Coordinates of C-alpha atoms and ligand atoms in Angstrom, one line a residue:
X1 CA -119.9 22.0 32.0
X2 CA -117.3 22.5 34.6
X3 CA -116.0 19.1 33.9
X4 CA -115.6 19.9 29.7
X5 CA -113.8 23.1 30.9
X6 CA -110.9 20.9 32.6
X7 CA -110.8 18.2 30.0
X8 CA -110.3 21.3 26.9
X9 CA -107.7 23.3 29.6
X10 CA -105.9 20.2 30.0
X11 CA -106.3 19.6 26.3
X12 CA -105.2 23.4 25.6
X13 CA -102.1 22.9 27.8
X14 CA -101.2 19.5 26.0
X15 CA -101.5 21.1 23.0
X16 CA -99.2 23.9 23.8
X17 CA -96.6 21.3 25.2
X18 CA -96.5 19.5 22.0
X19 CA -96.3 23.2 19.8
X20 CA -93.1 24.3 21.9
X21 CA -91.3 26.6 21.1
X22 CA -93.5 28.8 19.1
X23 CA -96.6 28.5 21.1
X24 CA -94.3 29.4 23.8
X25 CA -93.4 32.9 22.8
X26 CA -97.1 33.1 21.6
X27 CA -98.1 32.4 25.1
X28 CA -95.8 35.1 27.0
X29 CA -96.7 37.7 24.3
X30 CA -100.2 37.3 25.5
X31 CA -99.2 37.6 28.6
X32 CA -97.5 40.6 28.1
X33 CA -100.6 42.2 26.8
X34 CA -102.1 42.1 30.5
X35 CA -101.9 45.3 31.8
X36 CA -99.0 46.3 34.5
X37 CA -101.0 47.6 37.6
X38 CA -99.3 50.2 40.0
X39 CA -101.2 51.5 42.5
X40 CA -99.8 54.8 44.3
X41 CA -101.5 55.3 47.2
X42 CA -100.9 58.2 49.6
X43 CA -102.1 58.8 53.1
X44 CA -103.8 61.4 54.4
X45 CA -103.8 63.0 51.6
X46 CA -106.4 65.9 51.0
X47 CA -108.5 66.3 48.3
X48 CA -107.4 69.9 47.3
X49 CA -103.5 68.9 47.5
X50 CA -103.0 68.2 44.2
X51 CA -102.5 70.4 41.3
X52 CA -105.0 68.3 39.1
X53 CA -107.9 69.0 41.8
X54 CA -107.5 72.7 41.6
X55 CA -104.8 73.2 44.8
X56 CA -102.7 76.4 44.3
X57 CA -100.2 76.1 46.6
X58 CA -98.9 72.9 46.3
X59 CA -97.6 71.9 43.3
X60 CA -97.5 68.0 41.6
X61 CA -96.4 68.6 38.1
X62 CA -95.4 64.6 37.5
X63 CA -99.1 63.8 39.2
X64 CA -100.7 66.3 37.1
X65 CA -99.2 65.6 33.9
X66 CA -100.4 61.8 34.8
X67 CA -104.0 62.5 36.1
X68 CA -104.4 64.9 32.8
X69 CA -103.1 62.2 30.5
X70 CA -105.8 59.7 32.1
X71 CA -108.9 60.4 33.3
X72 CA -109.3 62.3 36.9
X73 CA -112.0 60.2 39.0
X74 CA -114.2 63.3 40.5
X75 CA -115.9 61.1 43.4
X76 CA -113.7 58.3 44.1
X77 CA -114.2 56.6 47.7
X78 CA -112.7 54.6 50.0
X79 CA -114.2 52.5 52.4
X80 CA -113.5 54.3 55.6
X81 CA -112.2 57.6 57.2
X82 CA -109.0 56.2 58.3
X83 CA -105.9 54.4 57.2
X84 CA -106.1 50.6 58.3
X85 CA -109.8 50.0 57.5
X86 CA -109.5 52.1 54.5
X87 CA -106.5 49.6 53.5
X88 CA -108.3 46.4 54.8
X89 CA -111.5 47.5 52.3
X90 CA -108.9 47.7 49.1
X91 CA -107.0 44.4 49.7
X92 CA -109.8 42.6 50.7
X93 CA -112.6 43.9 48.0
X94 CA -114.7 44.3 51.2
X95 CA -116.2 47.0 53.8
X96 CA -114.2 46.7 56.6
X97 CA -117.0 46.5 58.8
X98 CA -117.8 43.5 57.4
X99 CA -114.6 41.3 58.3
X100 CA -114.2 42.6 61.9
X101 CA -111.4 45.2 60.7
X102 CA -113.3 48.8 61.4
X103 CA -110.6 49.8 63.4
X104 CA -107.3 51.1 63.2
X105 CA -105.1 48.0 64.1
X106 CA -103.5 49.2 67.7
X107 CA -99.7 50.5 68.0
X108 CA -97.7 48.5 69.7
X109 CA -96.9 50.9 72.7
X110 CA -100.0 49.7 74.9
X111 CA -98.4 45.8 73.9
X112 CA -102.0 44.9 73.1
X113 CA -103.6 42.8 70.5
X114 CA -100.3 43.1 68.2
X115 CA -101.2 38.9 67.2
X116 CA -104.3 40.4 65.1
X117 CA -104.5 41.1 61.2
X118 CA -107.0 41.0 58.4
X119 CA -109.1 37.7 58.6
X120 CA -106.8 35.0 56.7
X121 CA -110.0 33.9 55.3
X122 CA -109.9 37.1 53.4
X123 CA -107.9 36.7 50.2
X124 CA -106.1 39.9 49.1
X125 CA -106.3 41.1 45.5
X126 CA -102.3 40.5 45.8
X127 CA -103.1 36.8 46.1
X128 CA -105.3 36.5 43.4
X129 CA -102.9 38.5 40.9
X130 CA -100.2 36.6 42.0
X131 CA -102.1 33.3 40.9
X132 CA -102.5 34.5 38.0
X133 CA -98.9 34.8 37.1
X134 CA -98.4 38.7 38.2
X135 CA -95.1 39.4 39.6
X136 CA -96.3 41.7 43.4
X137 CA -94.6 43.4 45.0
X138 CA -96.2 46.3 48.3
X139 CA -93.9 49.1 48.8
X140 CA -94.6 51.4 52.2
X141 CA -97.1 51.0 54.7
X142 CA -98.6 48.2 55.4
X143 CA -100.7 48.8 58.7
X144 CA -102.8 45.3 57.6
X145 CA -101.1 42.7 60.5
X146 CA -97.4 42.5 61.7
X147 CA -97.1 38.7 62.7
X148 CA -96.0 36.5 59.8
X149 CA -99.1 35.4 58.7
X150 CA -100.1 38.3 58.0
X151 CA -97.2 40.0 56.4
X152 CA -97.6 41.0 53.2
X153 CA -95.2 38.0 52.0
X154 CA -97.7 35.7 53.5
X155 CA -101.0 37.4 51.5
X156 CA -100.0 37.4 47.9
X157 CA -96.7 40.1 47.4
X158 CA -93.4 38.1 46.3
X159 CA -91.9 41.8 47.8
X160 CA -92.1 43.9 50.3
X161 CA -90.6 46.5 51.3
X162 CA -91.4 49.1 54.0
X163 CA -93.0 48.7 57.5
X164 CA -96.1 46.9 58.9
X165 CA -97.1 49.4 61.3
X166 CA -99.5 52.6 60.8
X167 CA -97.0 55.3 60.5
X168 CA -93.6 56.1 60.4
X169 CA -90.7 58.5 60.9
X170 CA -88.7 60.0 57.4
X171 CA -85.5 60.8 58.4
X172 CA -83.3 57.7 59.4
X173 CA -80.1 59.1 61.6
X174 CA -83.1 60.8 63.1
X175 CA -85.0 57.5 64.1
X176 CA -82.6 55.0 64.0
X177 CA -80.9 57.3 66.9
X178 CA -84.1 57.4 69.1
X179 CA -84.4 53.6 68.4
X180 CA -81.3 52.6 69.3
X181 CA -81.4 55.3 72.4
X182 CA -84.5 53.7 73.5
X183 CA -83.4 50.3 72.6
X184 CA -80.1 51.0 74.8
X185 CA -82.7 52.1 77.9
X186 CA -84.2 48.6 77.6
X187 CA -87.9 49.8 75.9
X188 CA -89.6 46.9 75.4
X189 CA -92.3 48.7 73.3
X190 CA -90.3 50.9 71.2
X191 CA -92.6 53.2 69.2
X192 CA -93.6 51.6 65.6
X193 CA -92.9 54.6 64.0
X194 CA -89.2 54.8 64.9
X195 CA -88.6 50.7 64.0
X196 CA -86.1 49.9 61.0
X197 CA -87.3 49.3 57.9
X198 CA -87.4 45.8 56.4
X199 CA -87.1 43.7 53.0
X200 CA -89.1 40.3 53.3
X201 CA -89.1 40.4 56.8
X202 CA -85.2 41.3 56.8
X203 CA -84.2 44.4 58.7
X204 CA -82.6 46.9 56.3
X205 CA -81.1 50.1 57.2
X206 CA -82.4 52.7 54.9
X207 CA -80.4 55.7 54.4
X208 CA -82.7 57.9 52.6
X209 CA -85.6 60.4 53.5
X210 CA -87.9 57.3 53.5
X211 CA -90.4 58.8 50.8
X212 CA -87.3 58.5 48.6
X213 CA -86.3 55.1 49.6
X214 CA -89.9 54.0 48.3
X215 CA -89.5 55.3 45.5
X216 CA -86.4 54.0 44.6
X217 CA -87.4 50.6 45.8
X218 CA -90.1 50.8 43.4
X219 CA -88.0 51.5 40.5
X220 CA -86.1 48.5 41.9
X221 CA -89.2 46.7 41.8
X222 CA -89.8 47.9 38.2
X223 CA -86.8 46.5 36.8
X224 CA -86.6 43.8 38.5
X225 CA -89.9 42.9 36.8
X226 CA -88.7 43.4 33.4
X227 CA -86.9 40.2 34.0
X228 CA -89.6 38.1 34.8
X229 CA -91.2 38.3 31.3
X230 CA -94.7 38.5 33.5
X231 CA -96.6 41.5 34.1
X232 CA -96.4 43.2 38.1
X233 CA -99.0 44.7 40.4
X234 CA -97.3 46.6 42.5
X235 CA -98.9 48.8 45.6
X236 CA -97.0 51.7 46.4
X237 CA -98.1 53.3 49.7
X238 CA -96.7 55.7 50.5
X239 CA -97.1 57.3 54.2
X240 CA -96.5 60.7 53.1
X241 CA -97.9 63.4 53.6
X242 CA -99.3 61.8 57.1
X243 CA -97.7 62.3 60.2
X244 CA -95.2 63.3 61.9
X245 CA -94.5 66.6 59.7
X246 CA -91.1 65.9 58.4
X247 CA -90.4 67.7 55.0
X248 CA -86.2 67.9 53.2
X249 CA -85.7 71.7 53.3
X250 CA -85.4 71.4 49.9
X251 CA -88.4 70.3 49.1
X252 CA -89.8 73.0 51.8
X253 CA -88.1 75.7 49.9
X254 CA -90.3 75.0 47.0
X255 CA -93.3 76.7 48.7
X256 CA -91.8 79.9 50.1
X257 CA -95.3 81.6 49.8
X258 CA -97.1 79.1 52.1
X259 CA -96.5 80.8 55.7
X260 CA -98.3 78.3 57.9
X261 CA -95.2 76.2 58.9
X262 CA -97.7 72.9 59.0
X263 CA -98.8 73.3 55.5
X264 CA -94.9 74.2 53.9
X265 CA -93.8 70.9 55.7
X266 CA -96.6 69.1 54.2
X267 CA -96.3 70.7 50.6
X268 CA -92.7 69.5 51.1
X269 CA -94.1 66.3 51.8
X270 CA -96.3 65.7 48.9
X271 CA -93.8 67.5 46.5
X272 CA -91.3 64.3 47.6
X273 CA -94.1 62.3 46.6
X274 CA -93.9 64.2 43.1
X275 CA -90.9 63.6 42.5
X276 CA -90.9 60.0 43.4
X277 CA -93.5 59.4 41.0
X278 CA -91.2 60.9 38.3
X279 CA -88.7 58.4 39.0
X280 CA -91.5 55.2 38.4
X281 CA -92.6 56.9 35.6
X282 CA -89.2 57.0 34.0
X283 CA -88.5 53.3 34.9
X284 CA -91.7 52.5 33.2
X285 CA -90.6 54.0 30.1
X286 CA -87.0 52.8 29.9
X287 CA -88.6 49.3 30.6
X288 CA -91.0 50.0 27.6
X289 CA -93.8 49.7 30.1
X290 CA -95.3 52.6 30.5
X291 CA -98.0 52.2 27.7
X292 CA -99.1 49.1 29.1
X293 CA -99.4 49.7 33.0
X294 CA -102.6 51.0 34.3
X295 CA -101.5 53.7 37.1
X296 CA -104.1 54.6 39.8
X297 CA -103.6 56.9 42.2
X298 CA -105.2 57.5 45.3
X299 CA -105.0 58.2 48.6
X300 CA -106.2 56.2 51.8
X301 CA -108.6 59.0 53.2
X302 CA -108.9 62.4 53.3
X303 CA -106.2 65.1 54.9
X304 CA -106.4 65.9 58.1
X305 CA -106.7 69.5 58.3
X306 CA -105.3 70.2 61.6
X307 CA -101.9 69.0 59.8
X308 CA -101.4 71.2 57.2
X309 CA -104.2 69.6 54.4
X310 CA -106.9 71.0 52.9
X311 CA -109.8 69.2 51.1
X312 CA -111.6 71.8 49.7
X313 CA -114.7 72.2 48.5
X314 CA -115.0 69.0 50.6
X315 CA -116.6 69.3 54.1
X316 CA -114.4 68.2 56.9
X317 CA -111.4 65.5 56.6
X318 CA -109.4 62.5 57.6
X319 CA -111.6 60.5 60.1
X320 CA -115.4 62.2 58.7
X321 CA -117.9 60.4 56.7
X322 CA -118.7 63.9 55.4
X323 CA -117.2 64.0 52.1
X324 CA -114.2 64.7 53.2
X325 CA -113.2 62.4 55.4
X326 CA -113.5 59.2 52.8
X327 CA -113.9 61.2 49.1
X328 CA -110.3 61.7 47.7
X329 CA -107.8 62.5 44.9
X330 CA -108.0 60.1 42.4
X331 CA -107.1 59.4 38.8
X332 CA -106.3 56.7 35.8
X333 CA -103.7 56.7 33.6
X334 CA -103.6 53.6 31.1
X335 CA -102.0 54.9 27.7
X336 CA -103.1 52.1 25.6
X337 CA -106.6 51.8 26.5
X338 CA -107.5 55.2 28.5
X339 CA -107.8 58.1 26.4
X340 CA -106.6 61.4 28.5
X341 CA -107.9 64.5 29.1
X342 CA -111.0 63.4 30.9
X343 CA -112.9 63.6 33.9
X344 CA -115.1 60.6 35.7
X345 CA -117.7 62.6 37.9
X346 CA -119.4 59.3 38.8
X347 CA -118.9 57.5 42.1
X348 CA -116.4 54.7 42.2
X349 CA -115.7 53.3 45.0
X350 CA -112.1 51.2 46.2
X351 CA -114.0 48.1 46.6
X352 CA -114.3 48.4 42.8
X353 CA -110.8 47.2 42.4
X354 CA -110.2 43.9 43.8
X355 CA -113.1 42.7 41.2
X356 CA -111.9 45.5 38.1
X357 CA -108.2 44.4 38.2
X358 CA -108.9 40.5 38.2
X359 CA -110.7 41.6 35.6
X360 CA -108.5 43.4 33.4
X361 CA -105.7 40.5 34.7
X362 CA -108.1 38.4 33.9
X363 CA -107.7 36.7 37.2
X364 CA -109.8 33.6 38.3
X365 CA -111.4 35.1 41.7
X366 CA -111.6 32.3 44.5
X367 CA -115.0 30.5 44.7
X368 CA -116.7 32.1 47.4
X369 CA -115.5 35.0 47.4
X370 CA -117.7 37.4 48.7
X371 CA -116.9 41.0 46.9
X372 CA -118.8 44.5 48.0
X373 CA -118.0 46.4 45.2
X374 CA -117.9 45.4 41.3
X375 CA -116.1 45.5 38.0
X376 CA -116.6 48.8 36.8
X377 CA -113.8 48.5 34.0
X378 CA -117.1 48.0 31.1
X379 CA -119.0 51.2 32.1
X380 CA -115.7 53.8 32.9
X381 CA -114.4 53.0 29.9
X382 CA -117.4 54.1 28.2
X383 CA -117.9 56.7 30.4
X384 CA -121.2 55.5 32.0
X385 CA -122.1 55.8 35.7
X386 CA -121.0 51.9 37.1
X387 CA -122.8 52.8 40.3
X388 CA -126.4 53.8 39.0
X389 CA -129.0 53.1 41.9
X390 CA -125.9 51.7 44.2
X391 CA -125.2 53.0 47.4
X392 CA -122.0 53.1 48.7
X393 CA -121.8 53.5 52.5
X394 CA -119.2 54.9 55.4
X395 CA -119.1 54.5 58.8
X396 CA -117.0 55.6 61.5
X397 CA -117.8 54.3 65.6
X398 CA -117.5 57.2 68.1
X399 CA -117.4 57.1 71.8
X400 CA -121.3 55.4 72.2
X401 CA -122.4 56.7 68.9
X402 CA -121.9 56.1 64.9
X403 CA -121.2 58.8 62.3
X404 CA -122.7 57.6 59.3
X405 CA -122.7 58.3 55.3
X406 CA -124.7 56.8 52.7
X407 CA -124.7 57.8 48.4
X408 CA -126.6 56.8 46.1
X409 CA -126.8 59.1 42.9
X410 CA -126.8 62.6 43.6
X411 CA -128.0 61.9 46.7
X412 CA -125.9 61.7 50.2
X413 CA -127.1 61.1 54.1
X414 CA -125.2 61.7 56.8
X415 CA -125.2 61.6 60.0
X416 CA -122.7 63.2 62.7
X417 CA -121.9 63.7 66.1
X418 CA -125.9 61.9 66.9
X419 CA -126.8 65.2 65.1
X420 CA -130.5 64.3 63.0
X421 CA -129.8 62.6 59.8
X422 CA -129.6 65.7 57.0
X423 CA -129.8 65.0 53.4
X424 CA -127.5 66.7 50.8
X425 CA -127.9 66.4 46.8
X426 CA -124.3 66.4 46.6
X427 CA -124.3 67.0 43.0
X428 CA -125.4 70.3 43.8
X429 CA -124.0 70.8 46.9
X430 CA -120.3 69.1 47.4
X431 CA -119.7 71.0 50.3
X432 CA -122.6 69.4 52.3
X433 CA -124.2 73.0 53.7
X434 CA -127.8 72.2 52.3
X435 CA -130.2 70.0 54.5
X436 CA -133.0 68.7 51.8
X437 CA -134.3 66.0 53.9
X438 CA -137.7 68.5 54.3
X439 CA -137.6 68.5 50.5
X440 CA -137.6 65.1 50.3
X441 CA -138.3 62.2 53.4
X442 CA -139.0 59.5 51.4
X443 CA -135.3 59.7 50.1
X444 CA -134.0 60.0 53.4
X445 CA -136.0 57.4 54.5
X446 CA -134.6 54.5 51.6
X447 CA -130.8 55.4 52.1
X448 CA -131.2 55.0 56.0
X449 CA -132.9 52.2 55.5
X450 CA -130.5 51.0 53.2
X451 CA -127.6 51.3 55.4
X452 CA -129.4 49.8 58.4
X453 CA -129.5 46.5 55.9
X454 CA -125.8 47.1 55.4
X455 CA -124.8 46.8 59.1
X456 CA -126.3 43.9 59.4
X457 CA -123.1 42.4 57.5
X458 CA -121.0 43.9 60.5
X459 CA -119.0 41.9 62.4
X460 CA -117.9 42.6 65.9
X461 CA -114.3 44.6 65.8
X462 CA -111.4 42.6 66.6
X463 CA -109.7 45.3 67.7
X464 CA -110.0 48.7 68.8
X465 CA -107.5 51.3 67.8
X466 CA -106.1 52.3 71.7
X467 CA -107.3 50.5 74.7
X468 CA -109.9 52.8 76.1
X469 CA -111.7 52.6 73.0
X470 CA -112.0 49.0 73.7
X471 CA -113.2 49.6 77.5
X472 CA -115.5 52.1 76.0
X473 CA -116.8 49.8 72.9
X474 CA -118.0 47.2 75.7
X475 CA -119.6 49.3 78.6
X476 CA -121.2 51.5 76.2
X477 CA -122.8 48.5 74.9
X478 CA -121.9 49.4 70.8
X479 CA -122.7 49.7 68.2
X480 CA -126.5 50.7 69.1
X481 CA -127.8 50.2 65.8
X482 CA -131.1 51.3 66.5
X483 CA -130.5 54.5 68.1
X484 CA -128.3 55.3 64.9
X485 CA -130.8 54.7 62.0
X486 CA -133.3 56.3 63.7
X487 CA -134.9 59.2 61.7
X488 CA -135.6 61.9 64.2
Ligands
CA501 CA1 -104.5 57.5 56.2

């Protein structure tokens, strides 16, 4: 079977040799017809901190005039409560967990385990897009590895340009002045967040409020790909609004009615996200591209509400497996084959991706691949729940403890802070204030269980996000499985 597959590709491709010309422009105009994929991916961002979630304060007209266009997904997921796993589980198709990467990769202050990345033997969704024929290009954080082998350039993006660590400063004569200050001094472990940005590995010296530079490297990106005659995936992540709080008065003038200083800075934040997004979506449109590209927006986890987010009517934030902490903003906007004005209320989760795109690219995934979520592009488009009976699971390591999260359908159990497991029907009850476990064991019982068959796919971390954590990790003898799916 496999064999008569060659022999009619090789046939095919003869074929279209001999044809020329015509078959040619045939080809490239079905080419064509493959979606653009953009993904916009911000960090930290809250749930409630959008104008298309319901936020009141902060306003995102570009976003919202996107996410109404499209379809707004209601429970969208990532993989984990915190930026690099969360990013790790999108590239990789995978739970984070399951490819040694549940941890924040380290900064390089402590000088420790700065040689580690995602698993090579992990094959990014850039790769596999990139294969085939997708111009890629990553735009902003990366967080995923800084040696070469596991810069972006080195897993699947013909461009990149941003930084590799898990943060950064916005204003550059602010941090290229401490940089070179401490550089002077003879710091050896300069702080990540105050290094140049860089192009393909070249240092560049950005001279805009860096939420603008990405944005106007992804219009760069944009046109540049108009030129190639091949279709793009390109991954804008932002690091906006995560820390530190650094908001252009201007765009803190917007919000004069927010008095919390935090939360102005961090409207200002998201607002030069807005804006940003207005400039891609104009380059789509003068490129005649904008029908054709699927947008999904996102962010990594939820907002950290001792910064200035909120995630309302979600129950805590950034760093939580209550909702939260790994539930965020989220929405489609495909012209040409998403009609707009609707709302998704069924659970998707970011492993979904890697398998939907390749999909819709139609993109041969490597044999051998293993993938944790599935292509869900068949049942959203119909508007049918993709995750009927599936579980999709978060977990977050402590100091000698796990917080845990587990959904299947309506229902959700958690477990925090080695609290009993609860039970919420999260249909009912988004906000998590409701313990029906009493109502309903057996329930409790068959997600628990469920996730205790799920961590038996975890591999040992790699690395820990800060030393101690590491210290900690091995005298406390983690991750005590047992003692966490225990049913008190
Ligand atoms: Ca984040």
């Amino acid at each position: 079977m496999q064999r008569n597959s060659i022999i009619k590709i090789a046939f095919l491709g003869f074929c279209s040799l001999l044809i020329g010309c015509a078959s040619q422009t045939k080809q490239k105009k079905e080419e064509v017809e493959r979606p653009n994929i953009l993904v916009i991916m911000c960090d930290d961002l809250g749930y409630a901190d959008v104008g298309f979630n319901g936020s009141t304060d902060i306003i995102t007209p570009n976003l919202d005039k996107l996410a109404k266009g499209g379809t707004i997904l209601k429970a969208g997921y990532v993989t984990h409560p915190f930026c690099g796993p969360s990013r790790a589980g999108f590239m990789t198709g995978r739970y984070p967990h399951a490819i040694a990467s549940q941890f924040n990769l380290p900064p390089n202050t402590e000088g420790v385990f700065l040689d580690k990345g995602i698993p090579r033997s992990e094959i990014f969704m850039s790769k596999v897009l990139k294969d085939a024929g997708y111009h890629t290009g990553a735009i902003g954080k990366w967080h995923l590895g800084i040696t070469d082998e596991y810069h972006p350039n080195a897993r699947g993006f013909d461009d990149f340009y941003g930084f590799l660590a898990g943060g950064h400063n916005y204003f550059p004569e602010q941090y290229r002045a401490a940089y070179q200050k401490q550089k002077a001094n003879g710091n050896k472990a300069i702080f990540e967040y105050l290094h140049p940005l860089q192009h393909n590995g070249q240092e560049v010296s950005e001279t805009e409020y860096i939420t603008d530079g990405f944005s106007r490297e992804a219009v760069r990106f944009i046109n540049e790909s108009a030129q190639t005659e091949k279709p793009f995936f390109l991954y804008l992540g932002y690091n906006a609004p995560h820390t530190p709080l650094e908001a252009k008065p201007e765009d803190m003038a917007m919000f004069p009615a927010i008095e919390d200083e935090h939360r102005r800075t961090y409207a200002g934040m998201v607002y030069a996200v807005d804006r940003g997004v207005k400039r891609v979506v104009d380059a789509l449109k003068e490129n005649k591209q904008f029908e054709n590209t699927l947008i999904v927006f996102l962010s990594d986890n939820g907002g950290k509400v001792s910064k200035g987010a909120n995630n309302y009517p979600l129950r805590e934030g950034k760093g939580s497996t209550c909702e939260g902490g790994y539930r965020v903003p989220m929405f489609f906007h495909w012209p040409k084959q998403i009609q707009g004005g609707s709302i998704y209320e069924y659970p998707v989760s970011a492993l979904d991706f890697y398998p939907t795109f390749a999909r819709l690219a139609q993109a041969t995934i490597p044999t051998g691949k293993i993938l944790d979520g599935k292509d869900i592009w068949d049942d959203f488009s119909a508007h049918k729940n993709a995750r009927a009976g599936e579980y999709i699971f978060a977990m977050r390591h402590r100091t000698g403890y796990s917080d845990v999260g587990v959904r299947k359908d309506q229902w959700k159990a958690l477990r925090i802070q080695q609290e009993p497991w609860k039970l919420y029907n999260i249909n009912e009850d988004l906000g998590e204030t409701k313990d029906v476990s009493a109502l309903h064991p057996k329930v409790l019982k068959e997600l628990v269980a469920q996730a205790e068959v799920w961590s038996t796919t975890h591999q040992q971390p790699q690395w820990w996000h800060d030393k101690q954590t590491s210290i900690e990790w091995k005298e406390m003898e983690m991750p005590h499985f047992e003692k966490t799916f225990k049913i008190d």
